[in-house]
mmCIF file of C-alpha atoms in Angstrom:
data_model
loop_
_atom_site.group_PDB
_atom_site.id
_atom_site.type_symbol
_atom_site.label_atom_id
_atom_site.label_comp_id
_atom_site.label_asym_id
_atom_site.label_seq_id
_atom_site.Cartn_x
_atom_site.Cartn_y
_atom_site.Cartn_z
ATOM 1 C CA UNK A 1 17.841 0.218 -13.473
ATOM 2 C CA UNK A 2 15.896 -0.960 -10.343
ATOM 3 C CA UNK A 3 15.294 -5.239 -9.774
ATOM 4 C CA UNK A 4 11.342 -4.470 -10.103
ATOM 5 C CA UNK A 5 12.510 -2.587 -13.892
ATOM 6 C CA UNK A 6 15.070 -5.381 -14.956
ATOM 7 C CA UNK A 7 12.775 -8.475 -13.912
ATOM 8 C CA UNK A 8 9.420 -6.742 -15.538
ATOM 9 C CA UNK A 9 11.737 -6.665 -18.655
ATOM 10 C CA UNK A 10 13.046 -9.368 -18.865
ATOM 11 C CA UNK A 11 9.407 -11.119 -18.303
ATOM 12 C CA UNK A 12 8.328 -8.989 -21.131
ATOM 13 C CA UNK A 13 10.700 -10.487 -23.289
ATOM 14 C CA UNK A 14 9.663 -13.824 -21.813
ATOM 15 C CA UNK A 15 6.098 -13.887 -22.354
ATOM 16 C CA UNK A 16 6.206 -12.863 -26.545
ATOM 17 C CA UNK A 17 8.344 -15.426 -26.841
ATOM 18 C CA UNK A 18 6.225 -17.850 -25.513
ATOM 19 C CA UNK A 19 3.195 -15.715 -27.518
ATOM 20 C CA UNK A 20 5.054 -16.588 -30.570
ATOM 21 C CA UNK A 21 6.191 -20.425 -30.093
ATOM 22 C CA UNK A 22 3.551 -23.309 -31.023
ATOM 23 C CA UNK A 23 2.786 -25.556 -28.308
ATOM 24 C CA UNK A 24 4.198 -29.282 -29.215
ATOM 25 C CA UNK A 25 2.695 -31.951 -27.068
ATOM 26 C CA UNK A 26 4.852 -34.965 -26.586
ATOM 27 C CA UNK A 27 3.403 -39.024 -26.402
ATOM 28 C CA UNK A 28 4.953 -39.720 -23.330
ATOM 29 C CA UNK A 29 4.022 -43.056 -20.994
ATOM 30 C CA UNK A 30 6.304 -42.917 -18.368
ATOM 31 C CA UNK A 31 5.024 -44.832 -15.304
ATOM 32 C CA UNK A 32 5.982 -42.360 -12.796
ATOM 33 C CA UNK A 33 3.241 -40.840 -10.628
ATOM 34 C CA UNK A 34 3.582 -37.317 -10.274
ATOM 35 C CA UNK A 35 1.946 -34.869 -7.289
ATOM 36 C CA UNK A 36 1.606 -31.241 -8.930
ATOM 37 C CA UNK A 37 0.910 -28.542 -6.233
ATOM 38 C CA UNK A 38 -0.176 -25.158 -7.098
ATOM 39 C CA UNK A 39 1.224 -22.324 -4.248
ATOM 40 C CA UNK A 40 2.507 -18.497 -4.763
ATOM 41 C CA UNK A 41 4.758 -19.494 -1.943
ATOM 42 C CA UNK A 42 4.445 -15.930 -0.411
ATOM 43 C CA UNK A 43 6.417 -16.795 1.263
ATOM 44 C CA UNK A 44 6.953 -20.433 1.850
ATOM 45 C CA UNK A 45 5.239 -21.447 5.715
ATOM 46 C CA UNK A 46 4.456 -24.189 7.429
ATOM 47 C CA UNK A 47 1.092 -24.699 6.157
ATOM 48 C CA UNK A 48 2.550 -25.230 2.512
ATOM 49 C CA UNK A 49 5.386 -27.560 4.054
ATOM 50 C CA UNK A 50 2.714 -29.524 5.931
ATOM 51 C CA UNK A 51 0.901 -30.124 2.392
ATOM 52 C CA UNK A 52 3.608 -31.002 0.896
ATOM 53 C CA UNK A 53 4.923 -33.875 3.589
ATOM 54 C CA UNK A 54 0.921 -34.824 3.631
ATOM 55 C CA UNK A 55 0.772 -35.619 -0.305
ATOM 56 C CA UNK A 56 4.128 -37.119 -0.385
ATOM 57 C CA UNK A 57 3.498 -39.323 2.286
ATOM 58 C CA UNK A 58 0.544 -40.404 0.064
ATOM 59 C CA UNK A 59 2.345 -41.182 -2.723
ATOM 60 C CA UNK A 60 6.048 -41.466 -1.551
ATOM 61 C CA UNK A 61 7.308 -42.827 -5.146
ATOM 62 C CA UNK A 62 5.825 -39.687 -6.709
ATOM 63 C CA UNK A 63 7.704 -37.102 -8.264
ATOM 64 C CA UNK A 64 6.086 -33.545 -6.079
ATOM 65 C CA UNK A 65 6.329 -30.437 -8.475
ATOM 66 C CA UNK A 66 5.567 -27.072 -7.158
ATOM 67 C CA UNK A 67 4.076 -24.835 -9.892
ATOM 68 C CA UNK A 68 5.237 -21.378 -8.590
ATOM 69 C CA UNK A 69 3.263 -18.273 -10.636
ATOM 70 C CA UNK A 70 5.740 -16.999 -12.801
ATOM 71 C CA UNK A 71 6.167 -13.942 -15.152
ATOM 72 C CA UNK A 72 5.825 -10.392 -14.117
ATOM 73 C CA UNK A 73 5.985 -11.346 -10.153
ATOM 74 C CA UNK A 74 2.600 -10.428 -9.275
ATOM 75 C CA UNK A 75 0.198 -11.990 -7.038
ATOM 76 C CA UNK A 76 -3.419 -13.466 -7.016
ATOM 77 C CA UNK A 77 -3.923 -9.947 -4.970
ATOM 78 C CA UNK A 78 -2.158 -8.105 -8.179
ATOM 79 C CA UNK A 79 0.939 -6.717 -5.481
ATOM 80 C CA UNK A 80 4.132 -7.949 -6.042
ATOM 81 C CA UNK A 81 5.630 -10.800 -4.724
ATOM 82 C CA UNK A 82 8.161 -10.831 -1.396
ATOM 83 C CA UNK A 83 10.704 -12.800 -3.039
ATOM 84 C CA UNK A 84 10.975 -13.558 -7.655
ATOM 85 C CA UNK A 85 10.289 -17.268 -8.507
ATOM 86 C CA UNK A 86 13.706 -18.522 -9.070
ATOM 87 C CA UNK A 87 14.456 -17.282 -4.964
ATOM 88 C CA UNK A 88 10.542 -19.399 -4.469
ATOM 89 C CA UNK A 89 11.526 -22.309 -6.162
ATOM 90 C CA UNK A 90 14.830 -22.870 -4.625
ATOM 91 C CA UNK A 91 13.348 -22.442 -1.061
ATOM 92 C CA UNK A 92 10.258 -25.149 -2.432
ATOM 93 C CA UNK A 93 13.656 -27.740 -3.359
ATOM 94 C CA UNK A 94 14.892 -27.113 -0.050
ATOM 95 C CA UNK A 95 12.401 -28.664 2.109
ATOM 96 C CA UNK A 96 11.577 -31.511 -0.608
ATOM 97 C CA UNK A 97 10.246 -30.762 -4.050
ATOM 98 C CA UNK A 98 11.634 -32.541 -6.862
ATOM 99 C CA UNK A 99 10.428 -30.254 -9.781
ATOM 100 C CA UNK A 100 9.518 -26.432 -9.636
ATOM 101 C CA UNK A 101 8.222 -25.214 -12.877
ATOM 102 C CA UNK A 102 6.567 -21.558 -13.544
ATOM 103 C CA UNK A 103 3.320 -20.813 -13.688
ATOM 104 C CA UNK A 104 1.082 -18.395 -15.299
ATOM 105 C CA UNK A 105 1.300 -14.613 -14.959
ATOM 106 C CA UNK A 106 -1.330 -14.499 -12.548
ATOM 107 C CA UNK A 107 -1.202 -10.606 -11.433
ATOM 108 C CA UNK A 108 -1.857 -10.061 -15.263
ATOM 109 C CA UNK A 109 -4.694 -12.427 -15.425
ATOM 110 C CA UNK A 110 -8.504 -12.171 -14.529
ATOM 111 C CA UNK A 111 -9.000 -15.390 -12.100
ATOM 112 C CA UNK A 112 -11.069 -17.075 -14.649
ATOM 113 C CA UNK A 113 -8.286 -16.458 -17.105
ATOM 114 C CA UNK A 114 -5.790 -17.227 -14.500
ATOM 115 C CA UNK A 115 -7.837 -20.712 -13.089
ATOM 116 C CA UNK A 116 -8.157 -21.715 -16.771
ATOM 117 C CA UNK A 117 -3.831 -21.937 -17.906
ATOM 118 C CA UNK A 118 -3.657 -23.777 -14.608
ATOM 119 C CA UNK A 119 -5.603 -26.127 -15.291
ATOM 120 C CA UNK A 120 -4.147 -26.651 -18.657
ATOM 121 C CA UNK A 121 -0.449 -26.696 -17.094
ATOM 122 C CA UNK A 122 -1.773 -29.553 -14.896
ATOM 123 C CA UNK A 123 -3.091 -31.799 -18.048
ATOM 124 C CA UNK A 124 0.623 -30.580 -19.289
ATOM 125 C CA UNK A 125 2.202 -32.285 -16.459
ATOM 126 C CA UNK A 126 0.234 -35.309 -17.387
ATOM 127 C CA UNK A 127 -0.305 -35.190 -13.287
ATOM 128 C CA UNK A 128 -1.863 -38.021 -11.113
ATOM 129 C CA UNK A 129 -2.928 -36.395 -7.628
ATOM 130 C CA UNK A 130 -3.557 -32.614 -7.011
ATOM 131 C CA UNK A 131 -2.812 -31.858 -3.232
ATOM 132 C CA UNK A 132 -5.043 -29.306 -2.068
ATOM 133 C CA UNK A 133 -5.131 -27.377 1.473
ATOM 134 C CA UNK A 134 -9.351 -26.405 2.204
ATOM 135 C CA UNK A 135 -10.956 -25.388 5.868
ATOM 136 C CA UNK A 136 -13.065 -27.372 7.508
ATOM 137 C CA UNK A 137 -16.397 -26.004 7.256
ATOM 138 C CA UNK A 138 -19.771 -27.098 7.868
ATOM 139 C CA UNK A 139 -20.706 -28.755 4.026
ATOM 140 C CA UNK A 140 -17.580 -29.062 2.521
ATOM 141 C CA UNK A 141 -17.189 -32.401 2.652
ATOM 142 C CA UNK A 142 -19.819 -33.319 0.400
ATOM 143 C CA UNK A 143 -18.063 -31.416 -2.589
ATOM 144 C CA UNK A 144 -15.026 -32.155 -1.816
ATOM 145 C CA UNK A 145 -16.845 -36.294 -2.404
ATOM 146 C CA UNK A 146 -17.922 -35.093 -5.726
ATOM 147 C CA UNK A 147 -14.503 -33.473 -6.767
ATOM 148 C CA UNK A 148 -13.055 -36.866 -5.767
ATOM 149 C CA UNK A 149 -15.583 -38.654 -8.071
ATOM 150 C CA UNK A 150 -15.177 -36.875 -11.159
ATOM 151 C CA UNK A 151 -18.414 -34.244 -11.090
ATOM 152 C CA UNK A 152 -18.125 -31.281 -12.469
ATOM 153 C CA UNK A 153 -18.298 -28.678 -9.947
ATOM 154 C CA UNK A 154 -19.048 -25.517 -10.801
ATOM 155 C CA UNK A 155 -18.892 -21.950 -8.428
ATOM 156 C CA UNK A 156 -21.907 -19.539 -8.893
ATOM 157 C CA UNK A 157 -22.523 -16.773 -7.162
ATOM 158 C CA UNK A 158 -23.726 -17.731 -3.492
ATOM 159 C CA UNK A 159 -24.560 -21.236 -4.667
ATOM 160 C CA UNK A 160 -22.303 -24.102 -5.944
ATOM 161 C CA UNK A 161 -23.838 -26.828 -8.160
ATOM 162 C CA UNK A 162 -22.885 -30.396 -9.234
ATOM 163 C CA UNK A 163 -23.340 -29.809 -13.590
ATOM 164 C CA UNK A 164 -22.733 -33.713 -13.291
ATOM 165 C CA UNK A 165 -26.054 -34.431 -11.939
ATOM 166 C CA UNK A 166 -27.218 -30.727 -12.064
ATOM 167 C CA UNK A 167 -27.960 -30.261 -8.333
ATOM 168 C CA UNK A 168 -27.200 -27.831 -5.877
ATOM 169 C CA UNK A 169 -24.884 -28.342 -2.994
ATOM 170 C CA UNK A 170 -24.640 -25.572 -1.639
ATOM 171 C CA UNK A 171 -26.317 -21.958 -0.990
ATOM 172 C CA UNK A 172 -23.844 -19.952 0.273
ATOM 173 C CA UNK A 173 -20.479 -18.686 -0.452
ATOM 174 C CA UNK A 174 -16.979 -20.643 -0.261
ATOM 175 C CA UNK A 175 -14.094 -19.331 2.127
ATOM 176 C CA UNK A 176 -11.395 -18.642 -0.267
ATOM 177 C CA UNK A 177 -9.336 -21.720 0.045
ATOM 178 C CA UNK A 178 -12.361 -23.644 -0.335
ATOM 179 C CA UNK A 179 -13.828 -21.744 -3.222
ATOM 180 C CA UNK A 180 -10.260 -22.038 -5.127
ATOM 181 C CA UNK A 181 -10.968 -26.035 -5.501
ATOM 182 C CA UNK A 182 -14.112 -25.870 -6.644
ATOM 183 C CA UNK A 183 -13.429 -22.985 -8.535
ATOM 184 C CA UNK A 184 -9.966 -25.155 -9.827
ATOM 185 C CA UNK A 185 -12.155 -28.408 -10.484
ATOM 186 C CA UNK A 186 -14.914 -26.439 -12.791
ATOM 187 C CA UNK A 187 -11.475 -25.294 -15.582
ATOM 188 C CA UNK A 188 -10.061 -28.885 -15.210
ATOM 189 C CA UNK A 189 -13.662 -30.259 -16.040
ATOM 190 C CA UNK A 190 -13.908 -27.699 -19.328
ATOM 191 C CA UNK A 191 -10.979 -29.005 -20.707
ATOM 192 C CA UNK A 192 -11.963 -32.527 -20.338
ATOM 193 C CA UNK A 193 -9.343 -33.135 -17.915
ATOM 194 C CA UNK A 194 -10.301 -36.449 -15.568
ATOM 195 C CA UNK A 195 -9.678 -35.706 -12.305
ATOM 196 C CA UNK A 196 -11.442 -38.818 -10.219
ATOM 197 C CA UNK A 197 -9.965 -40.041 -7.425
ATOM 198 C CA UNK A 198 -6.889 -37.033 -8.152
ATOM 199 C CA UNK A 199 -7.412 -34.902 -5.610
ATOM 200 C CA UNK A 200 -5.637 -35.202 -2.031
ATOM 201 C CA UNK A 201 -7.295 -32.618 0.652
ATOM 202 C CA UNK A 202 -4.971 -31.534 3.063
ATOM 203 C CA UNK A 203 -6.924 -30.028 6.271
ATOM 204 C CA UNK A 204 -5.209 -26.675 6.782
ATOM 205 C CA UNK A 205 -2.846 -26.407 9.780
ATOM 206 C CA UNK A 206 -4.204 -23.236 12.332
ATOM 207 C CA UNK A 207 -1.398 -21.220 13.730
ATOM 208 C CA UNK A 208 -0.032 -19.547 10.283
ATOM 209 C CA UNK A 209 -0.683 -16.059 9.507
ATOM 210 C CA UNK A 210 0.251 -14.862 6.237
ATOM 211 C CA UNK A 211 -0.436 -11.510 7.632
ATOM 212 C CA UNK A 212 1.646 -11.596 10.233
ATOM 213 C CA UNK A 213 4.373 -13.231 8.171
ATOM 214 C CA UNK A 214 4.228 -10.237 5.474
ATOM 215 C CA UNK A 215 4.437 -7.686 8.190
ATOM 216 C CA UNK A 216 7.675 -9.388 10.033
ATOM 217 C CA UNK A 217 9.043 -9.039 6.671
ATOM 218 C CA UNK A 218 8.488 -5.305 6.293
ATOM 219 C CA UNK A 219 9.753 -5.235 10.066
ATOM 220 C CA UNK A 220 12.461 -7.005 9.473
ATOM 221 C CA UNK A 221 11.659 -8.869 12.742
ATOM 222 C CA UNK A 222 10.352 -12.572 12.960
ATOM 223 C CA UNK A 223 10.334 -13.130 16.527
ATOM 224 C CA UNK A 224 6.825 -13.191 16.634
ATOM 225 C CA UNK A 225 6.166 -15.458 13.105
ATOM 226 C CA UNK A 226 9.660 -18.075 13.470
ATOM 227 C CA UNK A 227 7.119 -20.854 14.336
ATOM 228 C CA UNK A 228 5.156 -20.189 11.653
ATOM 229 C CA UNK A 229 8.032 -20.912 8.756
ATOM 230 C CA UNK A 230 10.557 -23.927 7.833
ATOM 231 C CA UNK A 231 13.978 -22.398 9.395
ATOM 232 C CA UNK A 232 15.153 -22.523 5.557
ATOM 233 C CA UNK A 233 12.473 -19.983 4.756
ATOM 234 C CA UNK A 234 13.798 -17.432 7.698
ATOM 235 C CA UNK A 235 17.359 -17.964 7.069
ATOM 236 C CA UNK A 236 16.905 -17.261 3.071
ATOM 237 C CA UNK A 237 14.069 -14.239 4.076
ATOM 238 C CA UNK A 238 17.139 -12.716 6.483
ATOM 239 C CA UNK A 239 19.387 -12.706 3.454
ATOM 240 C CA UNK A 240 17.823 -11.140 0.797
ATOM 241 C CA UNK A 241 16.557 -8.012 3.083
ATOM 242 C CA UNK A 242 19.620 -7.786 4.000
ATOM 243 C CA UNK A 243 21.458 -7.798 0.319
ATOM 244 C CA UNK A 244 18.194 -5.402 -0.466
ATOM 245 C CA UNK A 245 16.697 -8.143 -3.122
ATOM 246 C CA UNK A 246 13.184 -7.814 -2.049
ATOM 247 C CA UNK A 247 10.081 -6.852 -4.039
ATOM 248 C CA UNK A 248 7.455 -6.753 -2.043
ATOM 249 C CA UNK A 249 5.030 -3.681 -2.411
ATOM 250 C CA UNK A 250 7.875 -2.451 -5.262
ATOM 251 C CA UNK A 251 6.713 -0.864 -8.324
ATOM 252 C CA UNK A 252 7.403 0.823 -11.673
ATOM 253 C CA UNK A 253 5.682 3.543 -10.989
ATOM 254 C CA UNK A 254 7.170 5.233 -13.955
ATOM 255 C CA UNK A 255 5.611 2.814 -16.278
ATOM 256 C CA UNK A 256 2.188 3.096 -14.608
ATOM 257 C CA UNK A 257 2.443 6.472 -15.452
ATOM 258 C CA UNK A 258 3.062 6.497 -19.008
ATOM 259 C CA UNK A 259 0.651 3.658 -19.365
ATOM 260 C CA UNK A 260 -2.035 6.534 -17.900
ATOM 261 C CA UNK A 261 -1.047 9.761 -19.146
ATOM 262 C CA UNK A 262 -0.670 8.582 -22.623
ATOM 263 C CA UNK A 263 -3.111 6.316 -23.490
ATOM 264 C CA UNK A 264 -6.136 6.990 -25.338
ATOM 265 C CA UNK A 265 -9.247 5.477 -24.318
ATOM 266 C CA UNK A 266 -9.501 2.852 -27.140
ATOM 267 C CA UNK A 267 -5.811 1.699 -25.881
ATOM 268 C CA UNK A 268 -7.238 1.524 -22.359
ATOM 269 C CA UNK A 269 -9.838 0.010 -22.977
ATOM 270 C CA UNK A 270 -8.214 -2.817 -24.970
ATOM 271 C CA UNK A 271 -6.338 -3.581 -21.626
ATOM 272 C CA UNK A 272 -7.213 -7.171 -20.040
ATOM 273 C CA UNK A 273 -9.565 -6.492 -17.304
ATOM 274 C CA UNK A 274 -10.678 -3.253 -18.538
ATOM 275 C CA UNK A 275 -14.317 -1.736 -18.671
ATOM 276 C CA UNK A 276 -15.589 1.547 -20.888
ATOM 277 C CA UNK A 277 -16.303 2.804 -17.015
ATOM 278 C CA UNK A 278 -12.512 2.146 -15.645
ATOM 279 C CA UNK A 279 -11.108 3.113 -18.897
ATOM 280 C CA UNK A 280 -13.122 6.431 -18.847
ATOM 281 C CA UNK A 281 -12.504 7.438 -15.205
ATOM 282 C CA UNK A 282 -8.279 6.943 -16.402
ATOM 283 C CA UNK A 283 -8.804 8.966 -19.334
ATOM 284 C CA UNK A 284 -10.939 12.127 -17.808
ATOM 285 C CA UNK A 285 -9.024 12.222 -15.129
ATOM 286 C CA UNK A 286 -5.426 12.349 -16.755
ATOM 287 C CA UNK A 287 -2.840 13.482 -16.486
ATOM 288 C CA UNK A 288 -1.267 12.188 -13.009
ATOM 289 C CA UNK A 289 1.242 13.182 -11.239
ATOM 290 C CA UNK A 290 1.836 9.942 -8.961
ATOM 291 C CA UNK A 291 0.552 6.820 -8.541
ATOM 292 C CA UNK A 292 -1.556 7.652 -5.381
ATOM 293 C CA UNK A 293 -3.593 9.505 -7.342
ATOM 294 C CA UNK A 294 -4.140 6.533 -9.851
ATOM 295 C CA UNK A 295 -5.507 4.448 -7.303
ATOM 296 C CA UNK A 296 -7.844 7.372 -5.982
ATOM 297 C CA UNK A 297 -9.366 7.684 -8.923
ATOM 298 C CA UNK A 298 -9.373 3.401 -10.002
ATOM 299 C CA UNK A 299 -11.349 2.908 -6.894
ATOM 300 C CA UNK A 300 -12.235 -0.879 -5.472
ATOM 301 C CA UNK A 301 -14.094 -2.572 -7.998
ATOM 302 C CA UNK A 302 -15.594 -6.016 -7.255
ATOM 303 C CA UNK A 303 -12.837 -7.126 -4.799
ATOM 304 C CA UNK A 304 -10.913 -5.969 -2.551
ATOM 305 C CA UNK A 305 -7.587 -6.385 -4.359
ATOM 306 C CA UNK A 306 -9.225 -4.713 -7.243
ATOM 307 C CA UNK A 307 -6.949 -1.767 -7.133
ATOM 308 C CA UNK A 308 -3.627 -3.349 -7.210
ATOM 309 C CA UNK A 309 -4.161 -5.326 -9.957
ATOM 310 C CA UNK A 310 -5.536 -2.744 -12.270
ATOM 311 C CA UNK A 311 -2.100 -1.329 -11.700
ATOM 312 C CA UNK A 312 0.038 -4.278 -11.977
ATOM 313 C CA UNK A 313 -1.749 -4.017 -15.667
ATOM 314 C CA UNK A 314 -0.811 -0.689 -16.293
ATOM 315 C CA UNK A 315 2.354 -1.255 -15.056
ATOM 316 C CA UNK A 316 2.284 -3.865 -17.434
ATOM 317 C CA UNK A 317 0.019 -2.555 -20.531
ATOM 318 C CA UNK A 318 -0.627 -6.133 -22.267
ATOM 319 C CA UNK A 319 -4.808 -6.515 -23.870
ATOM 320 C CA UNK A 320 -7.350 -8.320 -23.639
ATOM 321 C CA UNK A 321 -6.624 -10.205 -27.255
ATOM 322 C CA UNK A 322 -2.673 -10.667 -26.715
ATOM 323 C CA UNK A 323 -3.901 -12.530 -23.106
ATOM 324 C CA UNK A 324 -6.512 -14.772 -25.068
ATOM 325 C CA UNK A 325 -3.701 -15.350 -27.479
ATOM 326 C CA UNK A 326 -1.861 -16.188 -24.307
ATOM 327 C CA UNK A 327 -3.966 -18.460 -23.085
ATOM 328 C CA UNK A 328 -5.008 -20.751 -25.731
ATOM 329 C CA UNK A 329 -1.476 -21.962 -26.620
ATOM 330 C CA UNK A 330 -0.727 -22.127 -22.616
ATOM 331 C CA UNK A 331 1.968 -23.208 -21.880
ATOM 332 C CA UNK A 332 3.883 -22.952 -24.676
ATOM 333 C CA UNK A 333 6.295 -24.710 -23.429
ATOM 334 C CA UNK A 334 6.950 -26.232 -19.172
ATOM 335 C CA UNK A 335 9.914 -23.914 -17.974
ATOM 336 C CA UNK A 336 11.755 -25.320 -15.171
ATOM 337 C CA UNK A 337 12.767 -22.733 -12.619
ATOM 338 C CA UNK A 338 14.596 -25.603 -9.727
ATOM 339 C CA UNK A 339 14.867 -29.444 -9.479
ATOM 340 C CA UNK A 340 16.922 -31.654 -7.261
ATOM 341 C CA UNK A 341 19.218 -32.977 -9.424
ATOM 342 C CA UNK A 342 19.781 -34.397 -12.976
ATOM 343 C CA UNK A 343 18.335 -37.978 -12.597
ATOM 344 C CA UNK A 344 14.730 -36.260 -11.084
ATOM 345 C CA UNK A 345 15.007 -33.997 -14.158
ATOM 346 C CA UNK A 346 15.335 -37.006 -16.767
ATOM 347 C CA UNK A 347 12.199 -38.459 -15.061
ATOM 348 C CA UNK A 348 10.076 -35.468 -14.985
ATOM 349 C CA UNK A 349 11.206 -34.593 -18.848
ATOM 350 C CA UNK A 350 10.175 -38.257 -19.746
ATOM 351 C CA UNK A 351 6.768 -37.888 -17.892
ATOM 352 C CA UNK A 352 5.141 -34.569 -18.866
ATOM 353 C CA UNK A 353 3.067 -33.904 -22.181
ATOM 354 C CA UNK A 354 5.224 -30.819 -23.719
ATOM 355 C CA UNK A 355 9.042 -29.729 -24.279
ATOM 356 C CA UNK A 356 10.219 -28.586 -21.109
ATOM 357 C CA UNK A 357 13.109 -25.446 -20.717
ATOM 358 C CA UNK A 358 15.276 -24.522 -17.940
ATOM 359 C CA UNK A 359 14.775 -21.082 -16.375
ATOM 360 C CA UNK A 360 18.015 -18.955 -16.981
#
């Protein structure tokens, strides 16, 4: 059995067991301040090291926990990661996290869906400051002054508004580091989590090209990206293309296929992120042959990325009711994929709102 087959299986396993447990929040009033960053780590590069030393700096008696998305090892973009989590969050520990703990299946996930078990993870962590990397854009600035006061901010299409004192700040769309705060800020504010004064905005660094850094990997050549990474990141990136371990762009393609060719269209259509339209064009056009012709047929959608991660959902058939299911009793329970040693564990476990377990 391939990596991509035994880690998609053993995620299975992972997420109906989490369906199945009852989330049990804890009273917990540990004075410890704690810095939770959210980052896919894709891999780990400069700009994420430089927001990491820029909120810790902040807040140097802070415990800083990485929340690395987790199960099924697909991206925001719905393609699989370079590297699984448990490779992510060791590389996070070695340039200075204390905590790395998993976060939701976000290749699964619509980003509303996705943005929303975030959120609650971070009123899980029972977290003090949110470090967030924006660009520096003309208008920005005010909303990132009415994140740090506590409005709720809320993205609509080509216009953001302040619900707090229902104005408009902006007509125009967000570039996508931007519009993930704002977007991040609106699910905090709808469950009621307080985030004044929270939020730490780390200018982005210019030089880093997660492009470039993707295709040095597929090259196996980083002359031309070694600035652009901690040395750690290189060194660990070297080894597992070397022992064959990556992921990146890897698929069960035989699973997409028997998702397709034999599903009925009430079954596809039950799928999380499906339409009657998507679900129709799968079903008329079966059967297929390969998965080229799957993504001939799925066509873009509303995003770019649309594509890949209608197939990370065939390749990983879950619907729309087992995800809501998901989703309200997110997380279940914190699962701990690194930390830097047992004393930084005992803190963090006395700190957060729910049981924690460790990542096997």
């Amino acid at each position: 059995m391939s990596l991509t087959k035994d880690i998609l299986g053993r995620d299975g396993e992972l997420f109906f067991n989490d369906l199945n447990i009852t989330s049990k929040s804890l009273d917990n009033n540990s004075e410890t301040k704690l810095i939770a960053d959210f980052t896919e780590y894709n891999p780990l590069h400069n700009g994420h090291f430089h927001c990491m030393k820029v909120a810790k700096s902040q807040v140097p008696d802070a415990l800083f926990v990485a929340i690395v998305p987790g199960l099924f090892e697909r991206s925001g973009r719905g393609i699989p990661y370079i590297l699984p989590r448990e490779i992510r969050a060791k590389l996070a520990i070695s340039v200075g996290a204390d905590v790395v703990v998993e976060g939701p299946p976000m290749g699964i996930m619509g980003s509303g869906q996705y943005s929303l078990s975030l959120a609650k993870m971070f009123k899980a962590l029972n977290t003090d400051y949110i470090p967030r990397g924006y660009k520096e854009v003309p208008n920005f600035d005010l909303i990132m002054d009415r994140i740090s006061e506590g409005h709720w901010i809320a993205p609509k299409p080509y216009k953001i508004i302040d619900k707090t004192v229902d104005e408009v700040l902006l007509r125009d769309k967000l570039e996508e580091d931007n519009y993930v705060i704002a977007s991040f800020s609106n699910s905090l504010s709808k469950i009621n989590f307080d985030y004044k004064n929270k939020f730490i905005f780390v200018k982005r660094i210019e030089g880093v090209s997660g492009t470039l850094i993707r295709q040095s990997i597929v090259e196996n050549n980083f002359d031309k990206v070694k600035d652009m990474m901690p040395d750690k990141t290189i060194e660990v990136l070297k080894h597992e293309i070397a022992n064959d371990n990556l992921i990146y762009n890897v698929r069960d393609e035989e699973a997409i296929l028997n998702t397709v060719n034999t599903f009925d269209f009430d079954n596809l259509l039950s799928l999380n992120m499906f339409n009657e339209r998507l679900a129709n064009t799968i079903f008329n056009n079966a059967p297929f042959d390969n998965v080229d012709e799957v993504q001939k047929v799925i066509g873009r959608g509303f995003s770019t990325h649309f594509g890949e991660r209608i197939l990370s959902i065939l390749e990983i058939p879950i619907s729309k009711k087992v995800i809501s299911e998901y989703i309200e009793n997110y997380p279940a329970k914190i699962r701990v994929l690194d930390y830097k040693n047992s004393e930084v564990l005992e803190k963090f476990r006395k700190k957060v709102n729910n049981e924690i377990e460790l990542f096997h």
